[in-house]
């Protein structure tokens, strides 16, 4: 069954607008907050967590990897680092989603917490595996909590933009039906 042209093109237009806003907002926040010595909230992670609550697990992991790879390319960091980190965060959210029902703010908090935890666990694993000082103790105690707090505070607003772009969250009950 074919979709009407306006509906599909509107979806693509929303996606393009969202991606432009994502890159612009992340760049602006990084520029402003890094100058103040505060890590910027991770909007790419919020997008990966939001997609993990809306699409199938395989699509969520592929989208998280693609978002992270885009973040790596735009940021000029180690290629694949954020891609692996966002995939780890999305994996934890997908796993937890199987056991939790949609509970609004609690699910949002837990999604951001699991996303940040999954991302930093992957960073720690890569630090060990590559024998590179990617993550230090001072980063774990100073940067990770600030990233979580900033990302969680911004998640309330960013969730509305994600819902506008990708639609409402799919509850576990709706998936099982």
mmCIF file of C-alpha atoms in Angstrom, residues 64-134:
data_model
loop_
_atom_site.group_PDB
_atom_site.id
_atom_site.type_symbol
_atom_site.label_atom_id
_atom_site.label_comp_id
_atom_site.label_asym_id
_atom_site.label_seq_id
_atom_site.Cartn_x
_atom_site.Cartn_y
_atom_site.Cartn_z
ATOM 1 C CA UNK A 64 22.446 4.869 17.377
ATOM 2 C CA UNK A 65 25.587 3.714 15.590
ATOM 3 C CA UNK A 66 24.860 6.038 12.653
ATOM 4 C CA UNK A 67 24.212 8.982 14.984
ATOM 5 C CA UNK A 68 27.405 8.288 16.896
ATOM 6 C CA UNK A 69 29.417 7.964 13.713
ATOM 7 C CA UNK A 70 28.008 11.288 12.532
ATOM 8 C CA UNK A 71 28.979 12.804 15.875
ATOM 9 C CA UNK A 72 32.509 11.422 15.463
ATOM 10 C CA UNK A 73 32.849 12.814 11.944
ATOM 11 C CA UNK A 74 31.532 16.240 12.936
ATOM 12 C CA UNK A 75 33.519 16.412 16.181
ATOM 13 C CA UNK A 76 36.856 15.341 14.777
ATOM 14 C CA UNK A 77 37.447 12.894 17.623
ATOM 15 C CA UNK A 78 38.453 9.261 17.499
ATOM 16 C CA UNK A 79 36.412 7.763 14.671
ATOM 17 C CA UNK A 80 33.969 5.191 16.011
ATOM 18 C CA UNK A 81 34.229 6.125 19.690
ATOM 19 C CA UNK A 82 30.861 7.862 19.990
ATOM 20 C CA UNK A 83 29.348 5.387 17.544
ATOM 21 C CA UNK A 84 30.209 2.544 19.903
ATOM 22 C CA UNK A 85 29.187 4.584 22.945
ATOM 23 C CA UNK A 86 25.750 5.521 21.617
ATOM 24 C CA UNK A 87 25.173 1.943 20.533
ATOM 25 C CA UNK A 88 26.015 0.768 24.059
ATOM 26 C CA UNK A 89 23.642 3.328 25.537
ATOM 27 C CA UNK A 90 20.845 2.352 23.154
ATOM 28 C CA UNK A 91 21.454 -1.321 23.911
ATOM 29 C CA UNK A 92 20.895 -0.772 27.634
ATOM 30 C CA UNK A 93 17.742 1.241 26.953
ATOM 31 C CA UNK A 94 16.389 -1.449 24.602
ATOM 32 C CA UNK A 95 17.153 -4.107 27.208
ATOM 33 C CA UNK A 96 15.444 -2.180 30.026
ATOM 34 C CA UNK A 97 12.461 -1.348 27.847
ATOM 35 C CA UNK A 98 11.525 -5.003 27.782
ATOM 36 C CA UNK A 99 10.968 -4.974 31.538
ATOM 37 C CA UNK A 100 9.414 -1.559 32.146
ATOM 38 C CA UNK A 101 6.151 -0.011 31.151
ATOM 39 C CA UNK A 102 5.811 3.556 29.979
ATOM 40 C CA UNK A 103 5.867 5.660 33.166
ATOM 41 C CA UNK A 104 6.498 9.175 31.798
ATOM 42 C CA UNK A 105 9.128 11.086 33.739
ATOM 43 C CA UNK A 106 10.467 7.972 35.471
ATOM 44 C CA UNK A 107 11.019 6.232 32.143
ATOM 45 C CA UNK A 108 12.666 9.366 30.786
ATOM 46 C CA UNK A 109 15.037 9.591 33.758
ATOM 47 C CA UNK A 110 15.829 5.902 33.574
ATOM 48 C CA UNK A 111 16.352 6.091 29.810
ATOM 49 C CA UNK A 112 18.843 8.947 30.139
ATOM 50 C CA UNK A 113 20.581 7.250 33.084
ATOM 51 C CA UNK A 114 20.896 3.962 31.202
ATOM 52 C CA UNK A 115 21.973 5.745 28.027
ATOM 53 C CA UNK A 116 24.758 7.638 29.805
ATOM 54 C CA UNK A 117 25.765 4.521 31.777
ATOM 55 C CA UNK A 118 25.884 2.393 28.624
ATOM 56 C CA UNK A 119 27.886 5.019 26.791
ATOM 57 C CA UNK A 120 30.463 5.342 29.579
ATOM 58 C CA UNK A 121 30.693 1.565 30.063
ATOM 59 C CA UNK A 122 31.591 1.237 26.396
ATOM 60 C CA UNK A 123 34.111 4.085 26.778
ATOM 61 C CA UNK A 124 35.670 2.230 29.736
ATOM 62 C CA UNK A 125 35.790 -1.018 27.782
ATOM 63 C CA UNK A 126 37.457 0.718 24.841
ATOM 64 C CA UNK A 127 39.927 2.384 27.208
ATOM 65 C CA UNK A 128 40.924 -1.035 28.483
ATOM 66 C CA UNK A 129 40.856 -2.743 25.086
ATOM 67 C CA UNK A 130 42.840 -0.089 23.224
ATOM 68 C CA UNK A 131 45.171 0.646 26.147
ATOM 69 C CA UNK A 132 44.562 4.346 25.570
ATOM 70 C CA UNK A 133 43.753 6.911 28.258
ATOM 71 C CA UNK A 134 40.318 7.676 26.782
#
